[in-house]
Amino acid sequence: MRSEEETNAAIEKYSDMIRRICMVNLKNYADTEDVFQTVFMKYVLSSKAFESEEHEKSWFIRVTINACKDIFKSFFRTKTDPLDIISDYKSELSTESGEILRVILTLPEKYRQVIYLHYYEGYTAPEIGGILGKNENTVYTLLARARKLLKDELAGDYNG
């Protein structure tokens, strides 16, 4: 079990990243908060020793993505329609970067994850492959396809 100091330091360091990953995957503020609590509870109860800061960050990303997947598999989620993130964040989405985020959120999950990890967290394709358990070339393909989808969608918004 981790000390209060370790936990507070991890929350300070990773809370924004975890919330962003959750919002990209879940598109729902309430589920985001649930996963946020779950991830840090797992961290507090874990006695895992991390090799480096990068290893710790990768652990948080993997645990967060897995917790998001668990939400999708839950009985409640499969029997209801989730609220749309756009209604929760209208003011943030009215900016140009918000427009890009809105388009990213419309992408299929496999594209959202690689786009987020590459552009928001700064991971390379090989690192993303390791985190998501995908082949490096698959990650490159997903990134290329996601960029094309984003370009097509954003060009349509600006042209017409």
Backbone as a ProteinNet text record, in pm:
[ID]
protein_1_A
[PRIMARY]
MRSEEETNAAIEKYSDMIRRICMVNLKNYADTEDVFQTVFMKYVLSSKAFESEEHEKSWFIRVTINACKDIFKSFFRTKTDPLDIISDYKSELSTESGEILRVILTLPEKYRQVIYLHYYEGYTAPEIGGILGKNENTVYTLLARARKLLKDELAGDYNG
[TERTIARY]
84	0	88.5	46.2	126.9	98.9	197	181.8	95.8	48.7	-33.3	47.5	175	261.9	279.3	304.2	318.2	189.3	78.9	-51.1	-79.8	-57.4	-81.1	8.7	133.6	225.9	176.7	130.2	80	-46	-134	-256	-220.4	-129	-85.2	-24.8	52.9	125.6	37.9	-53.3	-123.2	-273.7	-329	-475.3	-528.8	-464.8	-512.8	-505.3	-395.9	-379	-486.8	-511.7	-611	-750.3	-783.5	-915.2	-928.9	-823.1	-829.7	-847.1	-773.1	-787	-930.6	-983.6	-1121.1	-1221.6	-1206.5	-1301.3	-1293.1	-1172.4	-1156.4	-1223.2	-1213.4	-1269.9	-1417	-1456.2	-1591.3	-1691.2	-1641.1	-1726.4	-1832.8	-1801.2	-1899.1	-1827.7	-1869.3	-1801.1	-1817.7	-1936.9	-1961.6	-1878.2	-1874.7	-1793.3	-1645.2	-1606.5	-1467.4	-1427.8	-1513.4	-1483.5	-1478.3	-1565.7	-1563.3	-1431.6	-1390.6	-1265.5	-1146.8	-1150.1	-1044	-1024.1	-1132.8	-1124.2	-1075.1	-1121.5	-1080	-930	-879.7	-736.9	-651.5	-687.4	-604.5	-622.8	-737.3	-754.7	-663.6	-655.5	-564.8	-420	-387.4	-250.8	-219.7	-312.3	-291.3	-273.3	-354.1	-349.6	-236.6	-177.1	-70	62.8	140	275.1	380	336.7	424.8	534.3	656.7	769.8	793.3	800.5	818.4	966.7	1006.5	1146.6	1188.1	1092.5	1122.4	992.6	1005.4	888	804.7	872.1	802.7	724.9	782.9	715.2	589.7	601	485.8	375.6	414.5	316.9	247	323	264.9	168.1	201.9	113.2	-19	-14.1	-136.4	-220.7	-156.7	-230.3	-297.4	-223.8	-279.8	-395.5	-378.1	-483.7	-606.5	-585.1	-697.1	-773.3	-701.8	-768.1	-845.1	-785.7	-854.6	-979.8	-970.9	-1087.8	-1197.9	-1160.4	-1259.4	-1327.9	-1250.4	-1308.6	-1404.1	-1369.4	-1457.7	-1591.8	-1589.4	-1714	-1800.4	-1739.6	-1815.3	-1876.5	-1811.4	-1861.6	-1966.7	-1982.3	-2074.1	-2218.7	-2299.7	-2439.9	-2510.9	-2487.5	-2554.5	-2523	-2395.2	-2353.6	-2411.2	-2423.3	-2474.1	-2624.9	-2693.8	-2840	-2888.8	-2797.7	-2836.7	-2760.7	-2807.6	-2737.9	-2660	-2527.8	-2448.1	-2480	-2464.3	-2477.7	-2359.2	-2379.2	-2273.7	-2184	-2053	-1956.9	-1980.2	-2029.3	-2045.5	-2139.1	-2241.9	-2333.7	-2267.7	-2170.2	-2101.2	-1994.8	-1943.2	-1829.8	-1851.4	-1970.4	-2001.5	-1906.8	-1875.1	-1788.6	-1648.1	-1595.7	-1461.8	-1457.9	-1566.2	-1568	-1597.6	-1618.8	-1647.3	-1519.7	-1403.2	-1276.7	-1228.7	-1123.3	-1069.2	-1015.1	-941.3	-891.5	-1007	-1113.3	-1232.7	-1298.4	-1292.6	-1347.5	-1268.5	-1137.6	-1054.4	-1087.2	-1101.9	-1138.5	-1274.7	-1368.7	-1502.3	-1490.9	-1409.3	-1391.4	-1318.9	-1218.6	-1147.1	-1244.7	-1335.2	-1430.4	-1529	-1543.8	-1633.9	-1564.3	-1432.3	-1357.5	-1384.3	-1371.5	-1379.9	-1271.1	-1296	-1207.2	-1062.7	-1040	-902.3	-823.6	-890.6	-823.6	-807.4	-909.5	-901.8	-783.3	-763.1	-654.9	-517.9	-492.2	-359.3	-336.9	-440.2	-427.6	-397.5	-472.2	-449.3	-307.9	-267.2	-135.5	-22.3	-40.8	64.9	71.4	-40.6	-37.8	-51.5	-124.5	-143.1	-39.8	3.6	100.8	241	255.4	387.3	455.2	379.6	439.1	466	569.7	601.3	518.3	515.4	439	485.8	617.2	659.3	614.1	618.5	573.7	423.2	346.8	201.6	170.8	245	227.5	246.8	347.4	372.3	261	211.5	105.2	-25.3	-59.7	-187.5	-179.6	-59.2	-43.9	-68.4	-26.1	-44.2	92.2	97	217.4	249.2	376.1	420.8	363.4	365.4	312.8	161.6	93.1	-50.4	-75.2	8.2	-6.2	16.4	118.9	143	21.6	-36.5	-154.1	-272	-294.5	-405	-385.9	-262.6	-234.4	-261.7	-217.6	-237.7	-386.5	-460.1	-603.9	-675.8	-636.3	-699.3	-670.9	-547.5	-513.7	-597.6	-616.4	-696.7	-841.7	-896.4	-1033.7	-1047.1	-949.8	-951.5	-941.4	-850.4	-831.3	-959.2	-1019.9	-1142.7	-1254.7	-1270.5	-1377.5	-1355.3	-1231.4	-1203.2	-1205.5	-1162.2	-1167.1	-1311.5	-1398.3	-1541.3	-1601.3	-1558	-1608.4	-1564	-1441.2	-1387.5	-1422.1	-1456.3	-1489.5	-1637.8	-1715.3	-1847.6	-1961.8
-117.5	0	123.9	224.3	345.9	447	530.8	634.5	748.9	829.7	945.4	1043.1	1058.7	1148.7	1099.9	969.1	911.8	929.8	903.1	913.5	1056.9	1150.9	1292.3	1338.7	1293.4	1329.8	1272.4	1148.2	1085.5	1155.8	1191.7	1262.6	1396.4	1467.3	1597.1	1581	1475	1454.7	1400	1307.2	1232.9	1260.7	1339.9	1356.8	1414.2	1515.6	1574.2	1473.8	1401.3	1302.1	1194	1146	1039.7	1090	1211.1	1266	1281.3	1326.3	1341.7	1206.3	1106.3	973.2	924.2	944	900.1	974	1104.3	1180.7	1140.2	1113	1070.4	934.9	847.3	713.5	705.6	772.1	754.7	860.8	980.7	1092.2	1125.5	1105.5	1125.7	1165.5	1276.8	1329.6	1238.4	1187.1	1103.5	975.5	911	790.3	822.4	939.5	982.8	990.6	1048.4	1060	922.1	831.6	695.8	625.6	635.1	570.5	636.9	768.2	840.5	784	767.2	712.4	567.6	490.1	350.4	339.9	420.9	416	449.8	555	592.3	496.3	432.9	331.1	212	173.2	65	103.6	229.2	276.5	268.9	316.1	317.1	174.5	83.1	-54.6	-137.3	-87.8	-160	-141.6	-247.3	-236.8	-246.7	-229.5	-239.9	-133.2	-177.7	-85.5	-50.6	77.1	121.6	141.2	102.1	111.9	256.2	336.6	475.3	554	683.7	770.5	735.6	700.8	662	533.3	439.9	314	340.4	428.8	464.6	529.6	621	688.5	587.5	496.4	392.5	305	275.6	196.3	269.8	397.9	476.7	478	493.4	495	360.2	251.8	118.4	88.7	119.7	95.1	180.3	303.6	391.8	338.4	299.1	245	118	31.7	-91	-61	37.6	74.6	131.8	207.3	259.1	144.6	44.8	-70.8	-145.4	-152.3	-217.8	-145.1	-12.6	65.2	25.8	12.4	-24	-163.2	-252	-388	-400.5	-296.1	-305.7	-319.8	-383.5	-405.5	-272.4	-175.8	-46.9	19.2	17.8	84.3	16.3	-116	-186.4	-170.6	-128.6	-117.1	27.8	124.6	265.7	339	459	546.1	649	660	755.9	899.4	990.5	1132.1	1175.8	1272	1317.7	1417.6	1404.7	1496	1640.1	1657.3	1791.9	1874.4	1815.1	1890.2	1930.1	1851.4	1882.9	1991	2008.3	2096.9	2195.5	2251.6	2342	2461.4	2521.2	2639.3	2605.8	2490.3	2450.5	2414.5	2361.3	2315.9	2427.4	2549.8	2660.6	2723.7	2682.4	2733.3	2646.7	2693.2	2615.1	2481.1	2481.9	2354.6	2268.2	2330.2	2256.2	2190.8	2257.6	2200.2	2074.7	2081.9	1965.5	1852.8	1886.4	1786.2	1725	1805.3	1755.3	1652.9	1681.9	1589.3	1462.8	1477.4	1360.7	1268.9	1328.2	1248.3	1172.9	1212.9	1141.2	1023.5	1016.2	906	774.7	662.4	533.3	522.7	441.8	430.7	401.7	313.2	275.2	394.9	488.8	609.5	712.9	727.5	823.6	794.1	666.9	631	666.2	629.3	656.2	805.6	877.8	1023.1	1089.7	1050.7	1109.9	1081.1	955.6	920.9	985.4	999.4	1058.8	1211	1277.4	1423.5	1490.3	1429	1490.5	1446	1320.1	1268.7	1257.5	1272.3	1275.5	1140.9	1033.3	901.6	876.2	796.8	755.3	631.4	595.2	476.8	349.6	325.1	204.5	204.5	321.4	331	307.2	364.2	343.8	196.5	132.7	-9.8	-90.2	-53.1	-121.5	-99.2	22	55.3	-15.2	-12.3	-67.5	-214.5	-270.5	-409.8	-430.9	-332.9	-341.5	-339.1	-393.7	-391.4	-246.4	-213.3	-77.7	-31.9	-119.2	-83.1	-59.9	-133.4	-111.9	28.3	70	204.1	310.3	291.6	386.8	394.3	280.2	276.3	347	320.5	385.4	537.1	580.3	723.8	787.4	722.2	776.3	785.4	680.9	681.8	786	798.6	897.5	1039.2	1064.7	1196.7	1229	1129.6	1150.6	1181.7	1106.8	1132.8	1272.9	1310.8	1444.7	1552.4	1533.2	1630.5	1645.9	1533.1	1537.8	1608.5	1575	1633.3	1782.5	1819.9	1961	2043.2	1988.4	2060.9	2087.7	1990.6	2008.4	2120.6	2132.4	2238.2	2374.9	2384.3	2513.7	2554.5	2457.8	2488.6	2509.7	2468.3	2484.8	2471
0	0	0	-73.1	-89.4	21.8	47.1	148.7	94.6	183.2	144.5	59.7	90.9	14.1	-129.4	-145.1	-279.3	-359.3	-294.4	-360.2	-402.2	-314.8	-347.1	-461.7	-461.4	-570	-702.6	-701.4	-824.3	-873.3	-782.2	-821.9	-885.1	-824.2	-877.8	-1017.8	-1036.1	-1159.8	-1273	-1242.8	-1347.6	-1358	-1270.9	-1271.1	-1402	-1455.9	-1581.8	-1696	-1703.5	-1809	-1799	-1679.9	-1661.2	-1698.8	-1658.8	-1695.1	-1846.6	-1911.4	-2057.6	-2126.4	-2082.5	-2141.4	-2122.9	-2005.2	-1977.7	-2065.5	-2079.9	-2160.8	-2307.4	-2355.1	-2493.7	-2515.4	-2417.2	-2431.4	-2393.9	-2287.2	-2233.7	-2278.3	-2308.2	-2349.8	-2246	-2119	-2014.3	-1886.1	-1827.1	-1709.2	-1587.6	-1564.8	-1447.2	-1452.5	-1568.6	-1582.7	-1569	-1616.6	-1602.7	-1455.7	-1375.1	-1231.9	-1165.6	-1206.3	-1152	-1185.2	-1310.4	-1351.5	-1282.1	-1269.9	-1201.7	-1060.7	-988.6	-853	-854.1	-948.8	-959.6	-984.3	-1076.1	-1110.3	-988.7	-917.6	-802.4	-685.2	-675.5	-572.6	-603.1	-730.2	-768.8	-740.4	-764.6	-738.6	-588.6	-505.8	-361.1	-308.8	-359	-310	-372.1	-478.3	-546.8	-474.1	-473.6	-416.5	-526.8	-650.8	-767.4	-761	-779.8	-785.8	-933.1	-963.5	-1100.6	-1129.1	-1250.5	-1290.3	-1316.1	-1365.2	-1398	-1398.5	-1415.9	-1424.9	-1548.1	-1657.9	-1781.6	-1760.3	-1687.7	-1656.9	-1573.7	-1477.7	-1394	-1478.1	-1566.1	-1652.3	-1743.1	-1800.6	-1886.1	-1807.7	-1682.1	-1597.3	-1578.2	-1549	-1530.7	-1658.2	-1772.9	-1900.1	-1923.4	-1905.4	-1929.3	-1833.7	-1705.9	-1607.2	-1639	-1682.2	-1716.8	-1837.1	-1940.6	-2060.3	-2025.3	-1944.1	-1904.2	-1821.7	-1733.3	-1651.9	-1740.7	-1842.7	-1938.5	-2011.9	-2051.7	-2118.6	-2025.8	-1898.1	-1801.4	-1792	-1800.1	-1797.2	-1917	-2034.2	-2153.6	-2142.1	-2067.1	-2052.8	-1941.8	-1861.7	-1748.3	-1796.1	-1713.9	-1746.5	-1771.5	-1683.2	-1695.4	-1829.3	-1868	-1991.5	-2115.2	-2111.1	-2228.8	-2243.9	-2138	-2143.6	-2146.6	-2154.7	-2157.8	-2266.5	-2300.3	-2393.5	-2312.6	-2334.4	-2256.9	-2297.2	-2201.6	-2231	-2314.1	-2397.1	-2486.5	-2415.2	-2433.1	-2372.7	-2418.5	-2538.1	-2592.3	-2505.1	-2450.8	-2365.9	-2234.3	-2186.3	-2061.4	-2078.4	-2199.1	-2220.7	-2334.8	-2346.1	-2457.2	-2463	-2349	-2350.3	-2397.8	-2357	-2398.9	-2547	-2598.6	-2736.5	-2835.7	-2786.3	-2876.1	-2932.2	-2883.7	-2934.1	-3050.6	-3120.7	-3232.2	-3184.3	-3071	-3018.3	-2971.5	-2926.4	-2888.1	-3007.5	-3122.6	-3246	-3283.6	-3270	-3298.9	-3201.9	-3073.2	-2974.1	-3007.1	-3048.6	-3083.9	-3195.9	-3295.5	-3407.1	-3359.9	-3275.9	-3223	-3149	-3074.1	-2997	-3084.4	-3208.7	-3299.2	-3366.9	-3354.6	-3416.8	-3343.3	-3413	-3344.5	-3237.1	-3135.5	-3020.3	-3058.4	-3154.1	-3189.4	-3241.2	-3306.2	-3355.3	-3243.7	-3160.3	-3049.7	-2960.2	-2927.9	-2836.8	-2893.6	-3018.6	-3074.1	-3094.9	-3138.7	-3155.9	-3022.5	-2920.2	-2787.9	-2738.9	-2740.6	-2688.3	-2767.8	-2897.6	-2980.2	-2963.8	-2979.7	-2981.8	-2845.1	-2753.7	-2623.5	-2521.5	-2530.7	-2434.1	-2492.3	-2623.8	-2685.6	-2703.9	-2705.1	-2724.5	-2872.7	-2898.1	-3034.3	-3067.7	-3193.7	-3235.9	-3164.6	-3152.7	-3080.1	-2933.8	-2869.7	-2730.8	-2720.3	-2812.8	-2813.4	-2833.9	-2923.8	-2946.6	-2819	-2742.6	-2615.8	-2515.2	-2507.3	-2412.2	-2448.6	-2576.6	-2620.9	-2660.7	-2662.2	-2701.5	-2850	-2931	-3076.1	-3144.5	-3262.9	-3344.5	-3382.1	-3388.4	-3423.1	-3557.7	-3657.3	-3789.2	-3784.6	-3699.9	-3681.5	-3626.9	-3532.9	-3475.5	-3582.8	-3666	-3775	-3868.4	-3898.5	-3986.1	-3920.8	-3792.4	-3721	-3716	-3691.7	-3689.4	-3825.9	-3931.6	-4066.3	-4099.2	-4066.6	-4094.1	-4010.3	-3884.7	-3797.3	-3847	-3888.5	-3942.4	-4065.2	-4152.6	-4272.5	-4235.6	-4141.2	-4096.5	-4037.1	-3955	-3895.2	-4002.6	-4095.8	-4202.8	-4284.9	-4322.4	-4401.6	-4325.5	-4199.1	-4118.1	-4095.8	-4061.5	-4034.4	-4161.7	-4273.5	-4400.8	-4438.8	-4412.7	-4441.7	-4358.3	-4230.7	-4143.7	-4188.2	-4242.9	-4279.6	-4423.6	-4506.6	-4645.5	-4667.8	-4572.9	-4612.3	-4533.4
[MASK]
++++++++++++++++++++++++++++++++++++++++++++++++++++++++++++++++++++++++++++++++++++++++++++++++++++++++++++++++++++++++++++++++++++++++++++++++++++++++++++++++

